[in-house]
Amino acid sequence: MKEKITVIGAGHVGATTARRIAEKGLADVVLIDIIEGIPAGKCLDLNESAPIEGFNCKISGFSGNYSEAKDSDIVIITAGQARKPGMSRDDLLANNMKIMRTVCKKVAAVAPDSILIIVSNPLDAMCHVALETTCFPKNRVIGMAGILDSARFRAFIAMELNVSVENTYAFVLGGHGDNMVPFPRYSTVAGIPISEWLSDEKINAIVERTKGGGAEIVDLLKVSAYYAPSSAAVEMAEAILKDKKLILPCTTYLDGEYGFHDVFLGVPVKLGISGVEEIIEIKLTEDEQIDLKKSATSVLKLVEDMQRLKK
Ligand code: APR
C-alpha cells in the first residue's frame, strides 16, 4: 500500500504542498478544505497534469469529509485565516486557534497514528493547540518553520556570494516570528564558516533580511509565501516517510532541553519514521542563549494570550 499524506487547507500553501508531494511521487494525497469545490477542483487540475508530469500518485480533494483522511501516515495542516485589514492580532489568534482545534479533533478521530506537520500561523502557538487537542505524543506534533527560515538564510548567502545554494548550510532556530534566531556561527559555505566569506556587516544584513523574510514576500505578493513553505513541509514529510534520520531545524516540544519546559521552539531534531526521534542539543554562546530565551518568552506569551482568549 502506498503511503498517504493528508493536507488540510487547500489554499496557496496546501495546494502547492499537494503538488510537490505528487510530483515527487512521495505518497497518495488527500486535500481537504472547508470551502466547497476548491479541493476537488485543484486535485482534478493536478490529476490532469499527471500524464504530462508523469506521476502516478492518487490525489483527491474533499470539502469537509475527514473520513477520507483515515489512516494517513502524515497530516500537514495549513488551514487558517490570513490577517485582514482592521483585524487585531488577538482576533487572528483566536480565529486560527479555533480552526486548529476543529481540524485537530477531526484528524485525531480518523488518523490517530499519524504524524502532524503544522504549518498554520502563528506557528509555535498552533503547535501548542495541536498537541493539546490531539493528545498525540510530543514526537508526533512537529512545526514547520526552521527549514523555511534557514532556506531563506541560505538563499540570501548564495545571492550575496554568487555561489550555488547547494554549497550553503545555515541554521535558524527559536520561534517563527520577529524573535527567530539565525545562527551565523553554524552557517557555512562549502563547509567553511560564513564569517570567512562575509564581513560582520554583511552577515548582520543577511540575518535581518532573514528575520523579515516572510514580511518581504507579503509586501510584494500581498499574500503570504507558499513556494518555500511547501518545500519545507514536504522535506519534513519525506524525511519521516523514508525514515531518513535527517537532522533539520523543526519546531518541537521542549521538556527540559535547552533549559526550557512546556514550550514549542525551533531546534535541530532528527526526523525519522517516528517523527522527532531525537532533539539535538548544540552548545550555545551566552548571547545565543539570551536570544533563544527571548524567542521562547515570546512563544510563551502567545500561549498565555490563548489561555486568556479561551476564557
Ligand atoms: N478546515 C479546513 N480548511 C480551512 C478551515 C477549516 N476549518 N478554515 C480555513 N481553511 C482553509 C481556507 O478555506 C483556505 O483555503 O485554509 C486555507 C488557507 O489558505 P490560504 O488562505 O491560501 O492561506 P495560505 O497562504 O495557504 O497559508 C496557510 O500557512 O504559512 C501559513 O501563514 C500561513 O497560516 C497560514 C497558512
mmCIF file of C-alpha atoms and ligand atoms in Angstrom:
data_model
loop_
_atom_site.group_PDB
_atom_site.id
_atom_site.type_symbol
_atom_site.label_atom_id
_atom_site.label_comp_id
_atom_site.label_asym_id
_atom_site.label_seq_id
_atom_site.Cartn_x
_atom_site.Cartn_y
_atom_site.Cartn_z
ATOM 1 C CA MET A 1 0.000 0.000 0.000
ATOM 2 C CA LYS A 2 1.242 3.473 -0.869
ATOM 3 C CA GLU A 3 1.828 5.938 1.926
ATOM 4 C CA LYS A 4 -0.853 8.546 2.445
ATOM 5 C CA ILE A 5 -0.463 12.207 3.280
ATOM 6 C CA THR A 6 -3.458 14.381 4.031
ATOM 7 C CA VAL A 7 -3.107 18.109 3.576
ATOM 8 C CA ILE A 8 -5.666 20.250 5.393
ATOM 9 C CA GLY A 9 -6.293 23.633 3.814
ATOM 10 C CA ALA A 10 -6.357 23.820 0.014
ATOM 11 C CA GLY A 11 -5.130 27.400 -0.225
ATOM 12 C CA HIS A 12 -1.791 28.568 -1.568
ATOM 13 C CA VAL A 13 0.411 26.551 0.784
ATOM 14 C CA GLY A 14 -1.820 23.468 0.908
ATOM 15 C CA ALA A 15 -2.310 23.122 -2.841
ATOM 16 C CA THR A 16 1.380 23.708 -3.562
ATOM 17 C CA THR A 17 2.260 21.126 -0.919
ATOM 18 C CA ALA A 18 -0.080 18.597 -2.564
ATOM 19 C CA ARG A 19 1.532 19.296 -5.913
ATOM 20 C CA ARG A 20 5.073 18.865 -4.586
ATOM 21 C CA ILE A 21 4.185 15.552 -2.895
ATOM 22 C CA ALA A 22 2.639 14.237 -6.101
ATOM 23 C CA GLU A 23 5.452 15.409 -8.344
ATOM 24 C CA LYS A 24 7.983 13.713 -6.072
ATOM 25 C CA GLY A 25 5.872 10.537 -6.115
ATOM 26 C CA LEU A 26 6.109 10.562 -2.336
ATOM 27 C CA ALA A 27 2.613 9.403 -1.357
ATOM 28 C CA ASP A 28 -1.062 9.473 -2.252
ATOM 29 C CA VAL A 29 -2.551 12.821 -1.298
ATOM 30 C CA VAL A 30 -5.882 13.788 0.209
ATOM 31 C CA LEU A 31 -6.565 17.529 0.178
ATOM 32 C CA ILE A 32 -9.275 18.843 2.490
ATOM 33 C CA ASP A 33 -10.757 22.323 2.907
ATOM 34 C CA ILE A 34 -13.980 23.749 4.260
ATOM 35 C CA ILE A 35 -14.716 25.543 1.025
ATOM 36 C CA GLU A 36 -16.917 23.630 -1.378
ATOM 37 C CA GLY A 37 -15.340 22.729 -4.731
ATOM 38 C CA ILE A 38 -11.847 24.148 -4.236
ATOM 39 C CA PRO A 39 -10.033 20.989 -3.069
ATOM 40 C CA ALA A 40 -11.790 18.794 -5.642
ATOM 41 C CA GLY A 41 -11.100 21.345 -8.385
ATOM 42 C CA LYS A 42 -7.429 21.761 -7.532
ATOM 43 C CA CYS A 43 -6.953 17.995 -7.311
ATOM 44 C CA LEU A 44 -8.679 17.430 -10.643
ATOM 45 C CA ASP A 45 -6.372 20.013 -12.217
ATOM 46 C CA LEU A 46 -3.351 18.285 -10.621
ATOM 47 C CA ASN A 47 -4.556 14.875 -11.850
ATOM 48 C CA GLU A 48 -4.815 16.308 -15.332
ATOM 49 C CA SER A 49 -1.174 17.394 -15.126
ATOM 50 C CA ALA A 50 -0.108 13.832 -14.184
ATOM 51 C CA PRO A 51 0.080 12.424 -17.730
ATOM 52 C CA ILE A 52 2.451 15.245 -18.668
ATOM 53 C CA GLU A 53 4.471 15.316 -15.446
ATOM 54 C CA GLY A 54 4.473 11.540 -15.252
ATOM 55 C CA PHE A 55 3.424 10.926 -11.676
ATOM 56 C CA ASN A 56 1.243 8.085 -10.504
ATOM 57 C CA CYS A 57 0.055 9.183 -7.075
ATOM 58 C CA LYS A 58 -3.615 9.341 -6.306
ATOM 59 C CA ILE A 59 -4.691 12.890 -5.463
ATOM 60 C CA SER A 60 -8.200 13.578 -4.262
ATOM 61 C CA GLY A 61 -9.844 16.639 -2.815
ATOM 62 C CA PHE A 62 -12.766 16.876 -0.401
ATOM 63 C CA SER A 63 -14.755 19.564 1.318
ATOM 64 C CA GLY A 64 -15.073 18.780 4.983
ATOM 65 C CA ASN A 65 -15.032 14.991 4.526
ATOM 66 C CA TYR A 66 -12.425 13.898 7.046
ATOM 67 C CA SER A 67 -13.202 10.192 6.666
ATOM 68 C CA GLU A 68 -11.043 10.395 3.537
ATOM 69 C CA ALA A 69 -8.065 11.185 5.781
ATOM 70 C CA LYS A 70 -8.473 7.817 7.514
ATOM 71 C CA ASP A 71 -5.192 6.140 8.397
ATOM 72 C CA SER A 72 -2.988 8.856 6.913
ATOM 73 C CA ASP A 73 0.689 8.438 7.754
ATOM 74 C CA ILE A 74 1.201 12.188 7.850
ATOM 75 C CA VAL A 75 -1.215 15.106 8.108
ATOM 76 C CA ILE A 76 0.049 18.520 7.082
ATOM 77 C CA ILE A 77 -2.114 21.303 8.488
ATOM 78 C CA THR A 78 -2.146 24.572 6.557
ATOM 79 C CA ALA A 79 -5.717 25.601 7.365
ATOM 80 C CA GLY A 80 -6.062 29.078 8.707
ATOM 81 C CA GLN A 81 -7.096 32.595 8.127
ATOM 82 C CA ALA A 82 -4.850 35.398 6.966
ATOM 83 C CA ARG A 83 -4.891 38.666 8.856
ATOM 84 C CA LYS A 84 -7.405 41.006 7.273
ATOM 85 C CA PRO A 85 -7.318 44.811 7.412
ATOM 86 C CA GLY A 86 -8.669 46.019 10.747
ATOM 87 C CA MET A 87 -8.277 42.609 12.389
ATOM 88 C CA SER A 88 -6.393 42.647 15.683
ATOM 89 C CA ARG A 89 -3.613 40.210 16.497
ATOM 90 C CA ASP A 90 -5.870 38.732 19.178
ATOM 91 C CA ASP A 91 -8.734 38.242 16.703
ATOM 92 C CA LEU A 92 -6.402 36.425 14.342
ATOM 93 C CA LEU A 93 -5.001 34.280 17.147
ATOM 94 C CA ALA A 94 -8.499 33.411 18.399
ATOM 95 C CA ASN A 95 -9.737 32.517 14.891
ATOM 96 C CA ASN A 96 -6.778 30.351 13.994
ATOM 97 C CA MET A 97 -6.829 28.690 17.402
ATOM 98 C CA LYS A 98 -10.463 27.751 16.766
ATOM 99 C CA ILE A 99 -9.711 26.452 13.266
ATOM 100 C CA MET A 100 -6.725 24.422 14.519
ATOM 101 C CA ARG A 101 -8.768 22.904 17.315
ATOM 102 C CA THR A 102 -11.621 21.898 14.965
ATOM 103 C CA VAL A 103 -9.229 20.411 12.420
ATOM 104 C CA CYS A 104 -7.144 18.537 15.013
ATOM 105 C CA LYS A 105 -10.197 16.951 16.659
ATOM 106 C CA LYS A 106 -11.288 15.574 13.294
ATOM 107 C CA VAL A 107 -7.803 14.421 12.352
ATOM 108 C CA ALA A 108 -7.244 12.667 15.686
ATOM 109 C CA ALA A 109 -10.521 10.765 15.214
ATOM 110 C CA VAL A 110 -9.680 9.350 11.786
ATOM 111 C CA ALA A 111 -5.876 9.196 11.787
ATOM 112 C CA PRO A 112 -4.878 8.600 15.413
ATOM 113 C CA ASP A 113 -1.455 7.210 14.491
ATOM 114 C CA SER A 114 -0.492 9.986 12.092
ATOM 115 C CA ILE A 115 2.359 12.433 12.438
ATOM 116 C CA LEU A 116 1.249 16.070 12.288
ATOM 117 C CA ILE A 117 3.227 18.726 10.484
ATOM 118 C CA ILE A 118 1.853 22.112 11.466
ATOM 119 C CA VAL A 119 2.259 24.987 9.012
ATOM 120 C CA SER A 120 -0.529 27.391 10.036
ATOM 121 C CA ASN A 121 0.500 30.589 11.785
ATOM 122 C CA PRO A 122 1.224 31.753 14.402
ATOM 123 C CA LEU A 123 3.184 28.542 14.090
ATOM 124 C CA ASP A 124 4.538 27.937 17.562
ATOM 125 C CA ALA A 125 1.178 28.719 19.187
ATOM 126 C CA MET A 126 -0.660 26.463 16.728
ATOM 127 C CA CYS A 127 1.672 23.578 17.668
ATOM 128 C CA HIS A 128 0.589 24.008 21.302
ATOM 129 C CA VAL A 129 -3.072 23.847 20.232
ATOM 130 C CA ALA A 130 -2.443 20.733 18.113
ATOM 131 C CA LEU A 131 -0.646 18.881 20.919
ATOM 132 C CA GLU A 132 -3.281 19.806 23.481
ATOM 133 C CA THR A 133 -6.212 18.909 21.210
ATOM 134 C CA THR A 134 -4.953 15.608 19.820
ATOM 135 C CA CYS A 135 -3.104 14.397 22.945
ATOM 136 C CA PHE A 136 -0.647 12.816 20.479
ATOM 137 C CA PRO A 137 2.791 12.043 21.880
ATOM 138 C CA LYS A 138 5.124 15.021 21.515
ATOM 139 C CA ASN A 139 7.292 13.346 18.852
ATOM 140 C CA ARG A 140 4.263 13.302 16.511
ATOM 141 C CA VAL A 141 3.438 17.018 16.554
ATOM 142 C CA ILE A 142 6.040 18.987 14.630
ATOM 143 C CA GLY A 143 6.043 22.565 13.376
ATOM 144 C CA MET A 144 7.439 23.740 10.062
ATOM 145 C CA ALA A 145 9.456 26.931 10.492
ATOM 146 C CA GLY A 146 13.192 26.406 10.890
ATOM 147 C CA ILE A 147 13.687 24.769 7.488
ATOM 148 C CA LEU A 148 11.899 27.669 5.804
ATOM 149 C CA ASP A 149 13.783 30.358 7.723
ATOM 150 C CA SER A 150 17.079 28.527 7.173
ATOM 151 C CA ALA A 151 16.339 28.190 3.449
ATOM 152 C CA ARG A 152 15.808 31.930 3.273
ATOM 153 C CA PHE A 153 19.083 32.487 5.106
ATOM 154 C CA ARG A 154 20.835 30.093 2.677
ATOM 155 C CA ALA A 155 19.283 31.733 -0.381
ATOM 156 C CA PHE A 156 20.466 35.183 0.752
ATOM 157 C CA ILE A 157 24.004 33.916 1.458
ATOM 158 C CA ALA A 158 24.156 32.336 -2.007
ATOM 159 C CA MET A 159 22.855 35.538 -3.641
ATOM 160 C CA GLU A 160 25.406 37.645 -1.783
ATOM 161 C CA LEU A 161 28.369 35.416 -2.688
ATOM 162 C CA ASN A 162 27.162 34.338 -6.125
ATOM 163 C CA VAL A 163 27.654 30.673 -5.230
ATOM 164 C CA SER A 164 25.352 27.685 -5.539
ATOM 165 C CA VAL A 165 22.703 27.378 -2.855
ATOM 166 C CA GLU A 166 23.804 23.738 -2.683
ATOM 167 C CA ASN A 167 27.073 24.922 -1.117
ATOM 168 C CA THR A 168 25.275 26.717 1.684
ATOM 169 C CA TYR A 169 24.271 25.477 5.081
ATOM 170 C CA ALA A 170 22.512 27.565 7.693
ATOM 171 C CA PHE A 171 20.611 27.242 10.911
ATOM 172 C CA VAL A 172 17.724 29.358 12.128
ATOM 173 C CA LEU A 173 16.291 28.331 15.497
ATOM 174 C CA GLY A 174 13.760 29.680 18.005
ATOM 175 C CA GLY A 175 10.204 30.775 17.346
ATOM 176 C CA HIS A 176 8.828 31.560 13.898
ATOM 177 C CA GLY A 177 8.437 35.270 14.404
ATOM 178 C CA ASP A 178 10.320 38.500 14.922
ATOM 179 C CA ASN A 179 12.393 36.770 17.585
ATOM 180 C CA MET A 180 13.678 33.903 15.452
ATOM 181 C CA VAL A 181 17.363 33.223 15.987
ATOM 182 C CA PRO A 182 19.592 32.848 12.923
ATOM 183 C CA PHE A 183 22.907 31.203 13.866
ATOM 184 C CA PRO A 184 25.707 32.597 11.696
ATOM 185 C CA ARG A 185 28.218 30.607 13.783
ATOM 186 C CA TYR A 186 26.742 27.345 12.477
ATOM 187 C CA SER A 187 26.287 28.618 8.921
ATOM 188 C CA THR A 188 28.760 27.632 6.225
ATOM 189 C CA VAL A 189 29.564 27.799 2.534
ATOM 190 C CA ALA A 190 31.284 24.644 1.256
ATOM 191 C CA GLY A 191 31.874 23.725 4.895
ATOM 192 C CA ILE A 192 33.712 26.994 5.612
ATOM 193 C CA PRO A 193 32.107 29.308 8.227
ATOM 194 C CA ILE A 194 30.376 32.300 6.632
ATOM 195 C CA SER A 195 32.478 34.614 8.826
ATOM 196 C CA GLU A 196 35.365 33.741 6.491
ATOM 197 C CA TRP A 197 33.363 34.726 3.447
ATOM 198 C CA LEU A 198 31.446 37.776 4.609
ATOM 199 C CA SER A 199 32.033 40.834 6.790
ATOM 200 C CA ASP A 200 30.105 41.180 10.064
ATOM 201 C CA GLU A 201 28.143 43.982 8.454
ATOM 202 C CA LYS A 202 27.046 41.793 5.531
ATOM 203 C CA ILE A 203 26.200 38.887 7.856
ATOM 204 C CA ASN A 204 24.081 41.198 10.017
ATOM 205 C CA ALA A 205 22.258 42.465 6.954
ATOM 206 C CA ILE A 206 21.510 38.866 5.861
ATOM 207 C CA VAL A 207 20.350 37.980 9.388
ATOM 208 C CA GLU A 208 17.958 40.945 9.391
ATOM 209 C CA ARG A 209 16.660 40.108 5.902
ATOM 210 C CA THR A 210 16.058 36.518 7.040
ATOM 211 C CA LYS A 211 14.077 37.694 10.068
ATOM 212 C CA GLY A 212 11.924 39.852 7.803
ATOM 213 C CA GLY A 213 11.757 37.182 5.055
ATOM 214 C CA GLY A 214 8.056 36.479 5.470
ATOM 215 C CA ALA A 215 7.123 40.163 5.543
ATOM 216 C CA GLU A 216 9.256 40.874 2.456
ATOM 217 C CA ILE A 217 7.185 38.361 0.480
ATOM 218 C CA VAL A 218 3.869 39.691 1.835
ATOM 219 C CA ASP A 219 4.875 43.221 0.803
ATOM 220 C CA LEU A 220 5.396 42.024 -2.755
ATOM 221 C CA LEU A 221 2.661 39.395 -3.120
ATOM 222 C CA LYS A 222 0.032 40.772 -0.727
ATOM 223 C CA VAL A 223 -0.448 37.172 0.460
ATOM 224 C CA SER A 224 1.983 35.067 2.430
ATOM 225 C CA ALA A 225 4.683 32.910 0.866
ATOM 226 C CA TYR A 226 3.850 29.439 -0.396
ATOM 227 C CA TYR A 227 6.585 28.035 -2.629
ATOM 228 C CA ALA A 228 9.274 27.856 0.067
ATOM 229 C CA PRO A 229 6.871 26.938 2.913
ATOM 230 C CA SER A 230 5.501 23.995 0.901
ATOM 231 C CA SER A 231 9.047 22.855 0.018
ATOM 232 C CA ALA A 232 9.943 22.890 3.705
ATOM 233 C CA ALA A 233 6.851 20.928 4.757
ATOM 234 C CA VAL A 234 7.484 18.322 2.082
ATOM 235 C CA GLU A 235 11.146 17.966 3.077
ATOM 236 C CA MET A 236 9.911 17.083 6.583
ATOM 237 C CA ALA A 237 7.319 14.620 5.257
ATOM 238 C CA GLU A 238 9.914 12.943 3.051
ATOM 239 C CA ALA A 239 12.427 12.622 5.893
ATOM 240 C CA ILE A 240 9.724 10.942 8.003
ATOM 241 C CA LEU A 241 8.256 8.611 5.382
ATOM 242 C CA LYS A 242 11.683 7.499 4.170
ATOM 243 C CA ASP A 243 12.963 7.201 7.744
ATOM 244 C CA LYS A 244 15.960 9.317 6.739
ATOM 245 C CA LYS A 245 17.138 10.243 10.262
ATOM 246 C CA LEU A 246 17.716 13.699 8.808
ATOM 247 C CA ILE A 247 18.741 16.475 11.164
ATOM 248 C CA LEU A 248 16.685 19.565 10.452
ATOM 249 C CA PRO A 249 15.626 22.640 12.409
ATOM 250 C CA CYS A 250 11.986 21.990 13.340
ATOM 251 C CA THR A 251 9.555 23.266 15.931
ATOM 252 C CA THR A 252 9.290 20.675 18.651
ATOM 253 C CA TYR A 253 8.011 20.393 22.197
ATOM 254 C CA LEU A 254 10.779 21.049 24.697
ATOM 255 C CA ASP A 255 10.596 19.377 28.044
ATOM 256 C CA GLY A 256 13.836 20.442 29.675
ATOM 257 C CA GLU A 257 16.005 20.527 26.546
ATOM 258 C CA TYR A 258 17.921 23.792 26.197
ATOM 259 C CA GLY A 259 16.631 24.595 29.694
ATOM 260 C CA PHE A 260 13.049 25.214 28.505
ATOM 261 C CA HIS A 261 9.916 23.456 29.679
ATOM 262 C CA ASP A 262 6.482 23.070 28.131
ATOM 263 C CA VAL A 263 7.172 25.176 25.072
ATOM 264 C CA PHE A 264 7.358 24.566 21.331
ATOM 265 C CA LEU A 265 10.527 26.025 19.873
ATOM 266 C CA GLY A 266 12.649 25.565 16.756
ATOM 267 C CA VAL A 267 15.741 23.457 17.466
ATOM 268 C CA PRO A 268 17.672 20.841 15.497
ATOM 269 C CA VAL A 269 15.905 17.471 15.586
ATOM 270 C CA LYS A 270 16.398 14.078 13.993
ATOM 271 C CA LEU A 271 13.423 13.227 11.761
ATOM 272 C CA GLY A 272 12.624 9.602 11.020
ATOM 273 C CA ILE A 273 9.683 7.231 10.812
ATOM 274 C CA SER A 274 8.582 8.039 14.391
ATOM 275 C CA GLY A 275 8.641 11.786 13.794
ATOM 276 C CA VAL A 276 11.021 13.629 16.083
ATOM 277 C CA GLU A 277 13.368 10.829 17.121
ATOM 278 C CA GLU A 278 15.891 12.984 18.941
ATOM 279 C CA ILE A 279 16.342 16.597 19.963
ATOM 280 C CA ILE A 280 19.891 17.659 19.245
ATOM 281 C CA GLU A 281 21.284 19.981 21.915
ATOM 282 C CA ILE A 282 24.038 22.136 20.465
ATOM 283 C CA LYS A 283 26.310 24.259 22.608
ATOM 284 C CA LEU A 284 25.277 27.891 22.636
ATOM 285 C CA THR A 285 27.212 31.012 23.462
ATOM 286 C CA GLU A 286 25.830 33.265 26.184
ATOM 287 C CA ASP A 287 24.420 35.669 23.583
ATOM 288 C CA GLU A 288 22.781 32.854 21.621
ATOM 289 C CA GLN A 289 21.236 31.539 24.826
ATOM 290 C CA ILE A 290 19.837 35.002 25.587
ATOM 291 C CA ASP A 291 18.364 35.235 22.066
ATOM 292 C CA LEU A 292 16.787 31.791 22.316
ATOM 293 C CA LYS A 293 15.314 32.674 25.708
ATOM 294 C CA LYS A 294 13.821 35.832 24.235
ATOM 295 C CA SER A 295 12.285 33.734 21.488
ATOM 296 C CA ALA A 296 10.884 31.188 23.977
ATOM 297 C CA THR A 297 9.440 34.030 26.072
ATOM 298 C CA SER A 298 7.556 35.408 23.080
ATOM 299 C CA VAL A 299 6.120 31.949 22.305
ATOM 300 C CA LEU A 300 5.039 31.549 25.943
ATOM 301 C CA LYS A 301 3.399 34.962 25.785
ATOM 302 C CA LEU A 302 1.286 33.748 22.843
ATOM 303 C CA VAL A 303 0.345 30.632 24.805
ATOM 304 C CA GLU A 304 -0.747 32.887 27.686
ATOM 305 C CA ASP A 305 -2.751 35.016 25.248
ATOM 306 C CA MET A 306 -4.501 31.888 24.011
ATOM 307 C CA GLN A 307 -5.428 30.901 27.581
ATOM 308 C CA ARG A 308 -6.882 34.383 28.062
ATOM 309 C CA LEU A 309 -8.819 34.222 24.773
ATOM 310 C CA LYS A 310 -10.239 30.810 25.664
ATOM 311 C CA LYS A 311 -11.968 32.233 28.739
HETATM 312 N N1 APR B 1 -10.862 23.432 7.790
HETATM 313 C C1 APR B 1 -10.233 23.273 6.614
HETATM 314 N N2 APR B 1 -9.721 24.298 5.905
HETATM 315 C C2 APR B 1 -9.875 25.528 6.408
HETATM 316 C C3 APR B 1 -10.523 25.761 7.637
HETATM 317 C C4 APR B 1 -11.038 24.657 8.330
HETATM 318 N N3 APR B 1 -11.688 24.781 9.500
HETATM 319 N N4 APR B 1 -10.509 27.098 7.861
HETATM 320 C C5 APR B 1 -9.873 27.676 6.827
HETATM 321 N N5 APR B 1 -9.486 26.728 5.943
HETATM 322 C C6 APR B 1 -8.811 26.880 4.665
HETATM 323 C C7 APR B 1 -9.303 28.090 3.868
HETATM 324 O O1 APR B 1 -10.567 27.833 3.278
HETATM 325 C C8 APR B 1 -8.174 28.262 2.864
HETATM 326 O O2 APR B 1 -8.440 27.576 1.658
HETATM 327 O O3 APR B 1 -7.432 27.121 4.811
HETATM 328 C C9 APR B 1 -6.969 27.638 3.561
HETATM 329 C C10 APR B 1 -5.863 28.643 3.812
HETATM 330 O O4 APR B 1 -5.372 29.007 2.583
HETATM 331 P P1 APR B 1 -4.833 30.486 2.231
HETATM 332 O O5 APR B 1 -5.785 31.489 2.770
HETATM 333 O O6 APR B 1 -4.476 30.499 0.797
HETATM 334 O O7 APR B 1 -3.543 30.596 3.136
HETATM 335 P P2 APR B 1 -2.080 30.037 2.772
HETATM 336 O O8 APR B 1 -1.321 31.077 2.073
HETATM 337 O O9 APR B 1 -2.211 28.689 2.156
HETATM 338 O O10 APR B 1 -1.471 29.897 4.239
HETATM 339 C C11 APR B 1 -1.953 28.921 5.132
HETATM 340 O O11 APR B 1 0.115 28.654 6.250
HETATM 341 O O12 APR B 1 2.155 29.718 6.038
HETATM 342 C C12 APR B 1 0.963 29.658 6.746
HETATM 343 O O13 APR B 1 0.619 31.947 7.492
HETATM 344 C C13 APR B 1 0.153 30.941 6.637
HETATM 345 O O14 APR B 1 -1.367 30.368 8.420
HETATM 346 C C14 APR B 1 -1.213 30.452 7.023
HETATM 347 C C15 APR B 1 -1.224 29.025 6.437
#
